[in-house]
Each structure stands twice: as C-alpha cells, then as structure tokens.
XYZ file of N, CA and C in Angstrom:
861
model
N 82.883 -30.441 -35.779
C 82.807 -30.627 -34.108
C 83.044 -29.180 -33.308
N 82.212 -28.934 -32.555
C 82.341 -27.658 -31.514
C 83.415 -28.018 -30.399
N 84.021 -27.045 -30.304
C 84.759 -27.472 -28.793
C 84.719 -26.441 -27.451
N 84.264 -27.414 -26.426
C 84.244 -26.207 -25.301
C 85.087 -26.563 -24.351
N 85.833 -25.771 -23.756
C 86.899 -25.813 -22.583
C 85.976 -25.831 -21.124
N 86.894 -26.388 -20.139
C 86.516 -26.596 -18.950
C 86.322 -25.317 -18.232
N 85.776 -25.247 -17.208
C 85.144 -23.861 -16.480
C 85.725 -24.195 -14.883
N 86.279 -22.796 -14.250
C 86.440 -23.271 -12.841
C 85.415 -22.526 -12.175
N 84.772 -23.361 -10.975
C 83.748 -22.641 -10.007
C 84.142 -21.410 -9.686
N 85.392 -20.875 -9.580
C 85.590 -19.674 -8.881
C 85.231 -18.687 -9.961
N 85.377 -18.995 -11.250
C 85.217 -17.806 -12.562
C 83.607 -18.033 -12.722
N 83.255 -18.929 -12.455
C 81.626 -19.153 -13.118
C 80.875 -18.259 -12.146
N 81.067 -18.247 -10.840
C 80.106 -17.416 -10.042
C 80.061 -15.862 -10.374
N 80.831 -15.529 -11.368
C 80.995 -14.187 -12.103
C 80.362 -14.080 -13.187
N 79.981 -15.135 -13.895
C 79.490 -15.471 -15.465
C 78.061 -14.224 -15.505
N 77.893 -13.844 -16.518
C 76.549 -13.208 -16.913
C 75.657 -14.418 -17.415
N 74.473 -14.055 -17.390
C 73.643 -14.917 -18.166
C 74.079 -15.360 -19.455
N 74.612 -14.660 -20.302
C 74.909 -15.024 -21.718
C 76.189 -15.907 -21.555
N 76.980 -15.558 -20.727
C 78.090 -16.323 -20.493
C 77.819 -17.692 -20.111
N 77.001 -17.893 -19.108
C 76.882 -18.893 -18.837
C 76.132 -20.072 -19.752
N 75.274 -19.426 -20.565
C 74.714 -20.137 -21.773
C 75.390 -20.513 -22.488
N 76.823 -19.833 -23.009
C 77.904 -19.880 -23.907
C 78.858 -21.072 -23.672
N 78.878 -21.100 -22.354
C 79.922 -22.227 -21.870
C 78.980 -23.630 -21.383
N 77.840 -23.733 -21.296
C 77.136 -24.737 -20.658
C 75.872 -25.497 -21.660
N 75.320 -24.377 -22.128
C 74.238 -24.785 -22.781
C 74.472 -25.261 -24.008
N 73.682 -26.234 -24.604
C 74.001 -26.596 -25.989
C 72.323 -26.437 -26.661
N 72.417 -25.184 -27.562
C 71.073 -24.712 -27.718
C 70.449 -25.607 -28.950
N 70.935 -26.209 -29.733
C 70.397 -27.084 -30.912
C 71.682 -28.101 -31.183
N 70.688 -29.407 -31.158
C 71.501 -30.490 -31.447
C 71.012 -31.422 -32.837
N 69.833 -30.882 -33.095
C 69.220 -31.762 -34.437
C 69.201 -30.868 -35.597
N 69.736 -31.305 -36.710
C 69.721 -30.444 -38.108
C 69.348 -31.447 -39.158
N 68.532 -31.427 -39.973
C 68.302 -32.116 -41.046
C 69.876 -32.677 -41.700
N 69.776 -34.058 -41.942
C 70.747 -34.619 -42.494
C 72.196 -34.113 -41.982
N 72.371 -33.750 -40.754
C 73.685 -33.638 -40.387
C 73.771 -34.006 -38.954
N 75.265 -34.173 -38.511
C 75.544 -34.695 -37.230
C 76.030 -33.613 -36.505
N 75.772 -33.035 -35.372
C 76.208 -31.730 -34.616
C 76.872 -32.366 -33.381
N 78.027 -32.141 -33.247
C 78.949 -32.731 -32.032
C 79.473 -31.441 -31.417
N 79.390 -31.876 -29.664
C 80.173 -30.946 -29.128
C 81.041 -31.669 -28.396
N 82.301 -31.311 -28.273
C 83.456 -31.812 -27.558
C 83.728 -31.004 -26.421
N 83.582 -31.497 -25.032
C 83.866 -30.883 -23.875
C 84.977 -31.265 -23.368
N 85.586 -30.434 -22.563
C 87.131 -30.734 -22.126
C 86.918 -31.220 -20.760
N 85.692 -31.321 -20.410
C 85.274 -31.584 -19.157
C 85.038 -33.464 -19.251
N 86.092 -33.895 -18.754
C 85.882 -35.316 -18.980
C 85.870 -35.882 -20.336
N 86.206 -35.073 -21.059
C 86.333 -35.398 -22.667
C 85.160 -36.019 -23.136
N 83.993 -35.561 -22.710
C 82.759 -36.314 -23.164
C 82.520 -35.615 -24.633
N 81.693 -36.614 -25.398
C 80.981 -35.536 -26.635
C 79.611 -35.673 -26.457
N 78.962 -34.651 -27.032
C 77.639 -34.848 -27.025
C 77.131 -34.514 -28.452
N 76.179 -35.126 -28.892
C 75.879 -35.145 -30.324
C 74.527 -35.417 -30.422
N 73.981 -35.089 -31.652
C 72.638 -35.031 -32.102
C 72.749 -35.558 -33.767
N 72.219 -36.439 -34.130
C 72.195 -36.829 -35.746
C 70.655 -37.335 -35.992
N 70.166 -36.321 -37.136
C 68.818 -36.456 -37.595
C 68.730 -36.544 -39.341
N 68.916 -38.069 -39.336
C 68.825 -38.340 -40.832
C 67.325 -38.068 -41.387
N 67.242 -37.400 -42.688
C 66.138 -37.296 -43.137
C 65.866 -38.203 -44.506
N 66.577 -37.345 -45.486
C 66.915 -38.030 -46.525
C 68.003 -38.949 -47.204
N 69.173 -38.592 -46.115
C 70.266 -39.230 -46.356
C 70.765 -40.288 -45.148
N 71.707 -40.825 -45.343
C 72.260 -41.719 -44.162
C 73.259 -40.973 -43.980
N 73.450 -40.566 -42.818
C 74.577 -39.742 -42.157
C 75.664 -40.788 -41.687
N 76.861 -40.668 -42.068
C 77.943 -41.390 -41.454
C 78.818 -40.794 -40.417
N 79.072 -41.166 -39.212
C 79.814 -40.569 -38.104
C 81.142 -40.531 -38.279
N 81.940 -39.435 -38.345
C 83.460 -39.630 -38.720
C 84.173 -39.182 -37.472
N 85.508 -39.377 -37.321
C 86.188 -39.007 -36.344
C 86.483 -36.985 -36.591
N 86.656 -36.750 -37.692
C 86.932 -35.184 -37.925
C 88.348 -34.797 -37.148
N 88.769 -33.754 -37.662
C 90.021 -33.304 -37.179
C 90.555 -33.367 -35.733
N 89.441 -33.075 -34.864
C 89.506 -32.920 -33.572
C 89.924 -34.041 -32.831
N 89.604 -35.326 -33.178
C 90.040 -36.499 -32.311
C 91.350 -37.072 -32.800
N 91.798 -36.847 -34.065
C 93.262 -37.468 -34.527
C 93.062 -38.751 -34.409
N 91.957 -39.273 -34.917
C 91.880 -40.827 -35.110
C 91.395 -41.207 -36.287
N 91.602 -42.500 -36.566
C 91.409 -42.921 -37.828
C 89.629 -43.101 -38.048
N 89.202 -43.058 -36.974
C 87.616 -43.368 -36.964
C 86.922 -43.229 -35.574
N 85.780 -42.684 -35.542
C 85.113 -42.031 -34.039
C 85.293 -42.922 -32.907
N 85.200 -44.235 -32.891
C 85.375 -45.169 -31.845
C 86.652 -45.867 -31.736
N 88.001 -45.194 -32.563
C 89.055 -45.676 -32.450
C 89.571 -45.925 -30.792
N 89.258 -44.632 -30.225
C 89.732 -44.712 -28.655
C 88.496 -44.476 -27.775
N 87.306 -44.719 -28.123
C 85.912 -44.271 -27.791
C 85.110 -45.248 -27.592
N 83.923 -45.024 -26.599
C 82.810 -45.838 -26.680
C 81.628 -44.848 -26.746
N 80.430 -45.235 -27.105
C 79.201 -44.270 -27.510
C 77.772 -45.132 -26.791
N 77.184 -44.277 -26.229
C 75.896 -44.445 -25.934
C 74.869 -43.713 -26.741
N 73.612 -44.248 -27.667
C 72.915 -43.609 -28.292
C 71.248 -43.691 -27.885
N 70.560 -42.869 -27.744
C 69.164 -43.284 -27.530
C 68.477 -42.314 -28.329
N 67.418 -42.804 -29.486
C 66.479 -42.316 -30.129
C 65.119 -41.660 -29.661
N 65.185 -40.339 -29.843
C 63.970 -39.615 -29.355
C 63.031 -39.392 -30.287
N 63.321 -39.751 -31.751
C 62.382 -39.234 -32.891
C 61.681 -40.479 -33.191
N 61.476 -40.465 -34.706
C 60.628 -41.754 -35.369
C 61.562 -42.599 -35.402
N 61.089 -43.731 -36.149
C 61.860 -45.019 -36.452
C 63.290 -44.837 -36.986
N 64.079 -45.368 -36.755
C 65.378 -45.384 -37.563
C 66.452 -46.576 -37.502
N 67.535 -46.304 -38.023
C 68.478 -47.683 -37.854
C 69.786 -46.951 -37.623
N 70.664 -47.859 -37.056
C 71.920 -47.594 -37.013
C 72.954 -48.680 -37.420
N 73.743 -48.312 -38.491
C 74.486 -49.317 -38.982
C 75.924 -49.435 -38.516
N 76.366 -50.291 -37.903
C 77.770 -50.523 -37.331
C 78.316 -51.663 -37.873
N 79.439 -51.460 -38.519
C 80.441 -52.360 -39.433
C 79.606 -52.972 -40.345
N 78.679 -52.380 -41.164
C 78.058 -53.034 -42.081
C 76.579 -53.974 -41.604
N 76.398 -54.005 -40.126
C 75.194 -54.583 -39.768
C 74.065 -53.422 -39.502
N 72.909 -53.643 -39.593
C 72.002 -52.606 -39.416
C 70.986 -53.152 -38.278
N 70.959 -52.069 -37.423
C 69.929 -52.438 -36.244
C 68.873 -51.284 -36.158
N 67.925 -51.881 -36.301
C 66.400 -50.924 -36.168
C 66.531 -50.749 -34.591
N 66.301 -49.223 -34.324
C 66.162 -48.513 -33.106
C 64.917 -47.659 -33.320
N 63.953 -48.021 -32.454
C 62.918 -47.248 -32.406
C 62.881 -46.206 -31.186
N 61.774 -45.403 -31.109
C 61.745 -44.319 -30.252
C 61.922 -44.592 -28.905
N 62.840 -44.247 -28.125
C 63.187 -44.231 -26.834
C 63.937 -45.577 -26.560
N 64.466 -46.048 -27.839
C 65.251 -47.452 -27.508
C 66.632 -47.013 -27.754
N 67.466 -47.624 -27.226
C 68.968 -47.367 -27.385
C 69.987 -48.137 -27.925
N 71.130 -47.945 -27.668
C 72.400 -48.895 -28.274
C 73.759 -48.116 -27.634
N 74.061 -49.351 -27.413
C 75.873 -49.192 -26.913
C 76.710 -49.753 -27.955
N 77.797 -48.879 -28.309
C 78.785 -49.332 -29.297
C 79.993 -49.094 -28.570
N 80.750 -50.161 -28.651
C 81.977 -50.145 -27.988
C 83.292 -49.747 -28.752
N 84.241 -49.494 -28.233
C 85.727 -49.027 -28.487
C 85.921 -50.035 -29.793
N 86.386 -49.731 -30.926
C 86.751 -50.465 -31.821
C 85.778 -50.605 -33.323
N 84.633 -50.353 -33.015
C 83.507 -50.337 -34.072
C 84.103 -49.287 -35.097
N 84.244 -49.625 -36.312
C 84.718 -48.714 -37.268
C 83.961 -47.844 -38.184
N 82.803 -48.351 -38.353
C 81.869 -47.574 -39.368
C 80.642 -47.713 -38.660
N 80.069 -46.163 -38.553
C 78.783 -46.071 -37.828
C 78.102 -45.244 -38.812
N 76.827 -45.475 -39.071
C 75.860 -44.602 -39.839
C 74.482 -44.500 -39.278
N 73.674 -43.309 -39.541
C 72.608 -43.497 -38.956
C 71.365 -42.892 -40.040
N 70.284 -43.671 -40.054
C 69.417 -43.597 -41.135
C 67.949 -43.563 -40.574
N 66.723 -43.063 -41.372
C 65.471 -42.744 -40.845
C 64.617 -43.714 -41.506
N 63.602 -44.259 -40.974
C 62.686 -45.348 -41.967
C 61.641 -44.501 -42.803
N 61.411 -43.084 -42.261
C 60.505 -42.293 -42.849
C 60.898 -40.882 -42.675
N 61.079 -40.118 -44.019
C 61.698 -39.007 -43.708
C 60.702 -37.927 -42.976
N 59.325 -38.320 -43.310
C 58.433 -37.289 -42.837
C 58.256 -37.626 -41.318
N 59.016 -38.507 -40.608
C 59.045 -38.637 -38.912
C 60.479 -39.253 -38.918
N 61.229 -38.370 -39.075
C 62.699 -38.878 -38.927
C 63.301 -39.278 -37.465
N 64.194 -40.027 -37.303
C 64.740 -40.382 -36.081
C 65.648 -39.104 -35.678
N 65.845 -38.988 -34.489
C 66.485 -38.010 -34.068
C 67.594 -38.655 -32.831
N 68.715 -39.500 -33.373
C 69.705 -40.028 -32.508
C 70.603 -39.063 -31.609
N 70.366 -39.231 -30.233
C 70.992 -38.265 -29.147
C 72.098 -39.183 -28.625
N 73.424 -38.842 -28.769
C 74.543 -39.798 -28.231
C 75.513 -38.820 -27.118
N 76.127 -39.663 -26.374
C 77.171 -39.520 -25.376
C 78.305 -40.447 -25.846
N 79.492 -39.935 -26.123
C 80.678 -40.645 -26.029
C 81.598 -40.214 -25.058
N 82.636 -41.256 -24.624
C 83.700 -40.982 -23.839
C 84.948 -41.554 -24.339
N 86.280 -41.208 -23.646
C 87.286 -42.206 -23.762
C 87.159 -43.623 -23.342
N 87.635 -44.793 -24.021
C 87.481 -46.046 -23.553
C 88.862 -46.588 -23.548
N 89.100 -47.728 -22.668
C 90.162 -48.449 -22.572
C 89.819 -49.853 -23.017
N 88.849 -50.419 -23.155
C 88.599 -51.712 -23.509
C 87.181 -51.509 -24.431
N 87.181 -52.738 -25.223
C 86.132 -53.074 -26.096
C 85.106 -53.901 -25.470
N 83.970 -53.362 -25.337
C 82.758 -54.209 -24.794
C 81.789 -54.487 -25.826
N 81.118 -55.594 -25.862
C 80.234 -55.864 -27.184
C 79.029 -54.763 -27.452
N 78.547 -54.695 -28.701
C 77.508 -53.657 -29.167
C 76.423 -54.517 -28.669
N 75.462 -53.353 -28.084
C 74.160 -54.067 -27.436
C 73.103 -52.983 -27.914
N 72.029 -53.563 -28.232
C 70.657 -53.018 -28.541
C 69.923 -53.295 -27.329
N 69.186 -52.040 -27.112
C 68.456 -51.893 -25.854
C 67.172 -51.569 -26.196
N 66.088 -52.661 -26.039
C 64.703 -52.578 -26.060
C 63.915 -53.018 -25.126
N 62.603 -52.528 -24.857
C 62.034 -52.921 -23.716
C 61.371 -54.397 -23.852
N 61.280 -54.761 -24.902
C 60.850 -56.181 -24.985
C 61.701 -57.169 -24.723
N 62.991 -56.804 -24.919
C 64.239 -58.109 -24.605
C 63.891 -59.430 -25.177
N 63.951 -59.289 -26.386
C 63.865 -60.610 -27.241
C 65.080 -60.817 -27.881
N 65.735 -62.181 -28.030
C 66.989 -62.169 -28.686
C 66.642 -62.073 -30.360
N 67.517 -61.479 -30.941
C 67.555 -61.271 -32.438
C 68.898 -61.506 -33.236
N 68.782 -62.802 -33.654
C 70.164 -63.076 -34.567
C 71.375 -62.982 -33.890
N 71.141 -63.474 -32.565
C 72.707 -63.429 -32.177
C 73.014 -62.106 -31.294
N 72.396 -61.050 -31.496
C 72.492 -59.740 -31.114
C 71.977 -59.765 -29.426
N 72.659 -59.047 -28.677
C 72.103 -59.184 -27.316
C 70.932 -57.882 -27.101
N 69.883 -58.168 -27.057
C 68.817 -57.070 -26.847
C 68.458 -57.189 -25.317
N 68.688 -56.031 -24.388
C 68.341 -56.103 -23.123
C 67.097 -55.618 -22.825
N 66.272 -56.360 -21.884
C 65.008 -56.057 -21.353
C 65.320 -54.759 -20.495
N 65.063 -53.665 -20.657
C 64.832 -52.196 -19.919
C 64.325 -52.386 -18.518
N 64.572 -53.278 -17.793
C 63.712 -53.596 -16.580
C 64.362 -52.773 -15.437
N 65.391 -52.188 -15.767
C 66.310 -51.439 -14.469
C 65.388 -49.983 -14.408
N 64.331 -49.910 -13.823
C 63.463 -48.841 -13.413
C 63.342 -48.711 -12.090
N 63.369 -47.424 -11.805
C 63.180 -46.826 -10.255
C 62.151 -45.765 -10.399
N 61.172 -45.899 -9.706
C 60.240 -45.026 -9.315
C 60.353 -44.019 -8.162
N 60.435 -42.868 -8.241
C 60.923 -41.953 -7.041
C 59.989 -40.947 -6.839
N 59.963 -40.142 -6.008
C 59.087 -38.698 -5.561
C 57.590 -39.209 -5.550
N 57.006 -38.238 -5.224
C 55.596 -37.965 -5.113
C 54.816 -36.772 -5.963
N 53.776 -36.882 -6.189
C 52.932 -35.559 -6.663
C 52.946 -34.432 -5.776
N 52.734 -34.779 -4.318
C 52.773 -33.914 -3.285
C 54.249 -33.064 -3.270
N 55.251 -33.519 -3.556
C 56.475 -32.938 -3.820
C 56.744 -32.482 -5.107
N 56.084 -32.688 -6.372
C 56.071 -32.268 -7.420
C 57.229 -32.881 -8.372
N 57.400 -33.945 -7.785
C 58.702 -34.647 -8.385
C 58.434 -36.419 -8.573
N 57.282 -36.606 -8.946
C 56.838 -37.925 -9.097
C 57.610 -38.555 -10.544
N 58.682 -39.438 -10.489
C 59.064 -39.627 -11.906
C 59.637 -41.100 -11.760
N 60.091 -41.467 -13.116
C 60.446 -42.901 -13.280
C 62.065 -42.891 -13.860
N 62.721 -43.322 -13.192
C 64.156 -43.215 -13.854
C 64.450 -44.671 -14.683
N 64.768 -44.711 -15.792
C 65.189 -45.873 -16.754
C 66.480 -45.823 -16.860
N 67.286 -46.850 -16.723
C 68.635 -46.924 -16.603
C 69.144 -47.745 -17.946
N 69.779 -47.374 -18.873
C 69.833 -47.899 -20.081
C 71.411 -48.714 -20.015
N 72.360 -47.746 -19.893
C 74.054 -48.113 -19.515
C 74.401 -48.028 -18.233
N 74.667 -49.238 -17.604
C 75.191 -49.101 -16.550
C 75.711 -50.538 -16.022
N 76.686 -50.793 -15.074
C 77.143 -52.117 -14.597
C 76.136 -53.165 -14.470
N 76.181 -54.199 -14.933
C 75.355 -55.416 -14.628
C 74.169 -55.602 -15.763
N 73.873 -54.332 -16.439
C 72.979 -54.254 -17.491
C 73.715 -54.397 -18.795
N 74.490 -53.082 -19.168
C 74.883 -52.989 -20.371
C 76.595 -52.628 -19.627
N 77.321 -53.131 -20.226
C 78.636 -53.073 -19.590
C 79.534 -52.018 -20.507
N 80.220 -51.127 -19.728
C 80.804 -49.976 -20.586
C 82.132 -49.687 -19.457
N 83.017 -48.906 -20.348
C 84.310 -48.376 -19.734
C 83.759 -47.493 -18.412
N 83.401 -46.170 -18.890
C 83.158 -45.357 -18.040
C 81.678 -44.852 -18.145
N 81.034 -44.714 -19.483
C 79.575 -44.046 -19.581
C 78.704 -44.970 -18.856
N 77.592 -44.067 -18.147
C 76.605 -44.203 -17.717
C 75.436 -43.297 -18.473
N 74.160 -44.172 -18.576
C 73.270 -43.153 -19.510
C 71.760 -43.991 -19.199
N 70.933 -42.943 -19.148
C 69.560 -43.537 -18.794
C 68.521 -42.098 -19.379
N 67.222 -42.465 -18.789
C 66.409 -41.491 -19.157
C 65.274 -41.340 -18.018
N 64.880 -39.956 -17.588
C 64.028 -39.954 -16.407
C 62.879 -39.052 -17.113
N 61.529 -39.806 -16.963
C 60.475 -39.181 -16.996
C 59.420 -38.703 -15.988
N 58.964 -37.345 -16.005
C 58.212 -36.845 -14.865
C 56.844 -36.981 -15.378
N 55.778 -37.350 -14.317
C 54.623 -37.483 -14.533
C 53.879 -36.173 -14.330
N 52.595 -36.336 -15.277
C 51.851 -35.020 -15.419
C 51.564 -34.226 -13.786
N 52.019 -33.116 -13.662
C 51.474 -32.398 -12.289
C 53.146 -32.233 -11.725
N 54.101 -33.193 -12.037
C 55.464 -32.904 -11.295
C 56.339 -32.412 -12.558
N 57.313 -31.301 -11.738
C 58.080 -30.568 -12.406
C 59.637 -30.605 -12.036
N 59.832 -31.380 -10.877
C 61.090 -31.063 -10.210
C 62.146 -32.346 -10.595
N 63.224 -32.163 -11.049
C 64.228 -33.313 -11.072
C 65.479 -33.352 -10.277
N 66.017 -34.272 -10.035
C 67.202 -34.273 -9.271
C 67.084 -33.497 -7.864
N 65.939 -33.513 -6.674
C 65.524 -32.733 -6.092
C 65.353 -33.672 -4.883
N 65.860 -33.606 -3.707
C 67.077 -32.833 -3.096
C 68.294 -32.997 -4.419
N 68.958 -32.212 -4.401
C 70.354 -31.755 -5.279
C 71.386 -32.506 -4.860
N 72.502 -32.867 -5.680
C 73.851 -33.473 -5.354
C 74.766 -33.093 -6.137
N 76.040 -33.267 -5.917
C 77.212 -33.264 -6.771
C 77.920 -34.573 -6.859
N 78.553 -34.764 -7.845
C 79.599 -36.107 -7.732
C 80.936 -35.674 -8.236
N 81.904 -35.560 -7.503
C 83.191 -35.130 -7.749
C 83.928 -36.229 -8.770
N 83.410 -37.364 -8.710
C 84.174 -38.366 -9.616
C 83.596 -38.471 -10.995
N 82.548 -37.858 -11.292
C 82.258 -37.891 -12.683
C 81.283 -36.686 -13.058
N 81.344 -36.083 -14.309
C 80.520 -35.043 -14.778
C 79.070 -35.646 -15.368
N 78.364 -34.669 -15.983
C 76.780 -35.104 -16.421
C 76.515 -34.241 -17.648
N 75.732 -34.802 -18.348
C 75.036 -33.798 -19.296
C 73.456 -34.530 -19.230
N 72.709 -33.357 -19.405
C 71.153 -33.716 -19.640
C 70.739 -32.962 -20.781
N 69.939 -33.906 -21.391
C 69.049 -33.293 -22.660
C 67.614 -33.546 -22.079
N 67.200 -32.247 -22.186
C 65.521 -31.961 -21.896
C 64.913 -32.180 -23.328
N 63.720 -32.864 -23.214
C 62.805 -33.070 -24.260
C 61.277 -33.427 -24.249
N 60.500 -33.523 -24.947
C 59.110 -33.656 -24.757
C 58.402 -32.542 -24.075
N 58.607 -31.333 -24.670
C 58.037 -29.986 -23.734
C 57.578 -29.520 -25.390
N 56.159 -28.846 -25.124
C 55.991 -27.737 -26.231
C 56.830 -26.916 -26.127
N 56.285 -25.915 -27.446
C 57.321 -24.985 -27.768
C 57.295 -23.879 -26.845
N 55.990 -23.637 -25.868
C 56.232 -22.366 -24.776
C 56.543 -22.715 -23.646
N 57.079 -24.001 -23.480
C 57.480 -24.501 -22.170
C 58.818 -24.396 -22.013
N 59.232 -24.653 -20.673
C 60.836 -24.466 -20.518
C 61.052 -25.165 -19.092
N 62.295 -25.406 -18.829
C 62.975 -25.828 -17.567
C 64.070 -25.062 -16.970
N 63.842 -24.354 -15.725
C 64.823 -23.656 -15.068
C 66.014 -24.614 -14.729
N 67.222 -25.080 -15.419
C 68.165 -25.803 -14.949
C 68.856 -25.199 -14.000
N 69.194 -25.416 -12.482
C 70.140 -25.175 -11.807
C 71.309 -25.745 -11.732
N 72.441 -24.780 -11.819
C 73.817 -25.164 -11.695
C 74.746 -24.563 -10.735
N 75.965 -24.836 -10.576
C 76.791 -24.138 -9.876
C 77.196 -24.550 -8.619
N 77.870 -24.291 -7.692
C 78.267 -24.880 -6.294
C 77.012 -24.659 -5.323
N 76.688 -25.515 -4.411
C 75.511 -25.388 -3.639
C 75.171 -23.980 -2.991
N 76.387 -23.595 -2.768
C 76.144 -21.967 -1.873
C 76.104 -20.895 -3.159
N 76.690 -21.070 -4.236
C 76.423 -20.142 -5.524
C 75.955 -20.675 -6.566
N 74.602 -20.886 -6.425
C 73.741 -21.350 -7.556
C 73.363 -20.285 -8.380
N 73.211 -20.872 -9.816
C 72.723 -19.989 -10.995
C 71.797 -20.823 -11.830
N 71.085 -20.300 -12.749
C 70.029 -20.877 -13.728
C 70.008 -20.473 -15.178
N 69.957 -21.708 -15.818
C 69.959 -21.362 -17.557
C 68.562 -21.987 -17.967
N 67.710 -21.084 -18.515
C 66.676 -21.483 -19.211
C 66.712 -22.474 -20.203
N 66.190 -23.799 -20.228
C 66.620 -24.675 -21.202
C 65.241 -25.030 -21.865
N 65.021 -25.122 -23.234
C 63.699 -25.430 -23.948
C 64.037 -26.687 -24.649
N 62.970 -27.100 -25.258
C 62.865 -28.679 -25.731
C 64.074 -28.926 -26.601
N 64.627 -30.110 -26.525
C 65.837 -30.635 -27.140
C 66.836 -29.938 -26.969
N 67.158 -29.267 -25.701
C 68.244 -28.297 -25.796
C 69.150 -29.247 -24.377
N 70.343 -29.077 -24.616
C 71.238 -29.786 -23.393
C 72.019 -29.017 -22.727
N 72.285 -29.504 -21.329
C 73.190 -28.739 -20.501
C 74.514 -29.315 -20.000
N 75.697 -29.007 -20.044
C 76.780 -29.672 -19.521
C 77.043 -29.452 -18.275
N 77.146 -30.292 -17.257
C 77.251 -30.143 -15.783
C 78.389 -30.509 -15.281
N 79.546 -29.710 -14.856
C 80.636 -30.270 -14.333
C 80.533 -30.804 -12.931
N 81.500 -31.777 -12.613
C 81.477 -32.628 -11.591
C 80.952 -31.573 -10.079
N 81.788 -30.403 -10.037
C 81.683 -29.738 -8.539
C 80.183 -29.023 -8.643
N 79.461 -29.225 -9.925
C 78.036 -28.549 -10.077
C 77.028 -29.350 -9.619
N 75.828 -28.739 -9.062
C 74.373 -29.159 -8.704
C 73.687 -29.440 -10.160
N 72.921 -30.144 -10.562
C 72.309 -30.138 -11.704
C 70.718 -30.690 -11.318
N 69.924 -29.563 -10.895
C 68.657 -29.951 -10.803
C 67.629 -29.051 -11.868
N 66.510 -29.180 -11.898
C 65.699 -28.432 -12.645
C 64.121 -28.532 -12.336
N 63.527 -27.023 -12.730
C 61.892 -27.131 -12.369
C 61.363 -26.687 -13.857
N 60.418 -27.303 -14.025
C 59.811 -26.954 -15.520
C 58.401 -26.295 -15.415
N 58.030 -25.570 -16.489
C 57.078 -25.045 -16.567
C 55.722 -26.075 -16.686
N 56.045 -27.253 -16.917
C 55.155 -28.554 -16.796
C 56.178 -29.560 -16.861
N 55.670 -30.983 -16.880
C 56.147 -31.948 -16.821
C 57.213 -32.306 -18.169
N 58.140 -32.932 -18.298
C 59.091 -33.311 -19.182
C 59.818 -34.645 -19.423
N 60.637 -34.902 -20.021
C 61.651 -35.847 -19.899
C 62.984 -35.517 -20.084
N 63.984 -36.129 -19.564
C 65.118 -35.898 -19.955
C 66.208 -37.193 -19.975
N 67.267 -36.968 -20.824
C 68.178 -38.075 -20.717
C 69.698 -37.632 -20.306
N 69.836 -38.586 -19.313
C 71.372 -37.907 -18.273
C 72.349 -38.854 -19.152
N 73.745 -38.409 -19.106
C 74.701 -39.299 -19.258
C 75.855 -38.932 -18.644
N 76.737 -39.788 -17.870
C 77.688 -39.574 -17.075
C 78.815 -40.119 -17.433
N 80.109 -39.518 -17.303
C 81.275 -40.064 -17.471
C 82.117 -39.606 -16.597
N 83.485 -40.453 -16.288
C 84.292 -40.002 -15.221
C 84.778 -41.547 -14.732
N 85.544 -41.649 -13.462
C 86.184 -42.591 -13.024
C 85.405 -43.696 -12.130
N 84.206 -43.141 -11.768
C 83.329 -44.186 -10.996
C 81.761 -44.297 -11.792
N 81.536 -45.414 -11.911
C 79.985 -45.820 -12.686
C 79.077 -46.264 -11.395
N 79.577 -46.133 -10.205
C 78.417 -46.513 -9.227
C 77.325 -45.320 -9.301
N 76.278 -45.792 -9.466
C 75.047 -44.756 -9.793
C 74.751 -43.768 -8.261
N 74.944 -44.692 -7.351
C 74.734 -43.799 -6.190
C 75.900 -43.155 -5.525
N 76.700 -43.095 -6.087
C 78.366 -42.369 -5.421
C 77.729 -40.906 -6.144
N 77.057 -40.240 -4.792
C 76.834 -38.774 -5.215
C 76.847 -38.022 -3.617
N 77.230 -36.990 -3.682
C 77.041 -35.981 -2.424
C 75.991 -35.137 -2.468
N 74.973 -35.498 -1.415
C 73.806 -34.976 -1.506
C 73.784 -33.608 -0.635
N 72.872 -32.754 -1.097
C 72.806 -31.523 -0.620
C 71.502 -31.322 0.034
N 71.486 -30.996 0.981
C 69.993 -30.549 1.891
C 69.574 -29.295 1.232
N 68.335 -29.476 1.052
C 67.484 -28.150 0.774
C 67.792 -26.742 1.610
N 68.023 -27.096 2.755
C 68.339 -25.759 3.601
C 69.741 -25.221 3.304
N 70.622 -26.183 2.787
C 71.843 -25.398 2.494
C 72.044 -24.685 1.011
N 71.018 -24.762 0.221
C 71.205 -24.115 -1.029
C 70.881 -22.646 -0.954
N 71.759 -22.009 -1.910
C 71.890 -20.480 -1.700
C 71.921 -20.206 -3.126
C-alpha cells in the first residue's frame, strides 16, 4: 500500500509540475491480478484498483492499517469500470457488471474480486474511509430488482446539468449517499459528459468539510483532461490520462477540461455528507 501525506496550500503554490504529480496524481491503478492501494493522510481515504484476470484477488489490511482485516474499522465503495466480474464478501458472491457498484460496511471480514472472462477483465475501482458504524452491504444496479434478500438499489438518483453551449452537458449519477445507500461518511458517484462537452465541475467550488478523489476514464490513448486544482486564486493544473486518479484536498478546487468528452468517478469523505454543501467560486474570481 502506497502512503501519501497531506499538503499545505502555502507549500503547494511553490510546487513544480513534477512535484504536483507526485503528491496528487495516481498514475496507474489497474495491474493484472493485483490490488493497487494508495492511502492518503487527507481524511484517511484509501483509493484503489483491483483487476483480476486469471486469479481471484483477496483484499487484505496489510501492515499499514494495523488491523486484522481491511474493513475492521472502515467502509468501502466499489464501482466496476471493466468487464463482468464478481465480489465475494464473507463467502457470498455478488455479480457486478460494468458501471455497477457496491457498498461494503464496517465488519465485512473477507473480500475478494474475480472476473467472469479473463479476455475482458473487471476493473474494480474503490474508495475506503474510516467508519464508526456498520451499514448493510448493498449491490447497486440500474434495474433495481430484489435478489435473494440482497438490497439492490435502483440508480435513479440522476441529475442532468449544463448545456452544449457551455461545453458542460453532463449527467451526475449518485451511487452512495444518504437516502439511497447509507454510509458513515463515504459519498460516491459517477459523472458522464456528453459528446461535445468537456468541462466538469464548472463553475468550480471547494468544500472545507470533505475532500474528494476523481478517477477519469473512457478516454482514448491520445486524449487527456487538464485537471485544475489549488486555491481559487492560486490555481494549478495536472494533465490526467485514461484511468488515472487525482487526490483533491478540501481547500482545493477540482475542475477539469478535456480534449474530448469523458467519464469520471467522484468519491468524497469527511464530516459532512450533504452533496450541496460547497463554497462556489465565480469564474471571474479564478486566477
């Protein structure tokens, strides 16, 4: 498990391009038959990628957590951005297709990941945060049908925002949030930009009560997103490519503009789960 320390905005304004990338960019998350995990001291979030190909990959706590098992004191959200796969939680197997998700609460002891087809492996993207209470395991599927007593949530909490004229026509799909899938602090979802739209989270904002991580994907090899971060009057950018993630501290804006449209997963942790609790920044005030 890779460890990342927190960063002060006073220091970040002096960082070089390389230093910005070292501190905030996660350049690769998916390795064949491995679990890649990055532990950030910023609100203690763990960002990870698991890509089982020929093997079933078990998720373990490692020395860094000083725990008997990964979710002993944590909760976790997972979204599959690859082929069909499954998540095994305490001996029960859940089929998780592309862009389907899962919430696993504190106390789930054994977690493993598998792919249905090695030629089209699943890519499980995860966010994990400290937890104080155990909430039920939830499988998140668009069809919303009950399955052997497992709660399967219809993903109807969608918001369409922006316009093609402003180059930000997008659909926000909320997976884990109060009222749909309960958690201690983790909020998670996915935003898809329509063809011809490239801007996300614009006008930009900050939220002092929580941090955020973005995973950008569904981009061809030659495409990229200019991810903007920093204090509103001290902005910086990081070039982000397909299936790369960016850690965003609570004091930083987190907007992006792409060379074409794309999709990204957002995950937030902190003391406040209210989706609209943010401090907007007018475009005229950005520097």
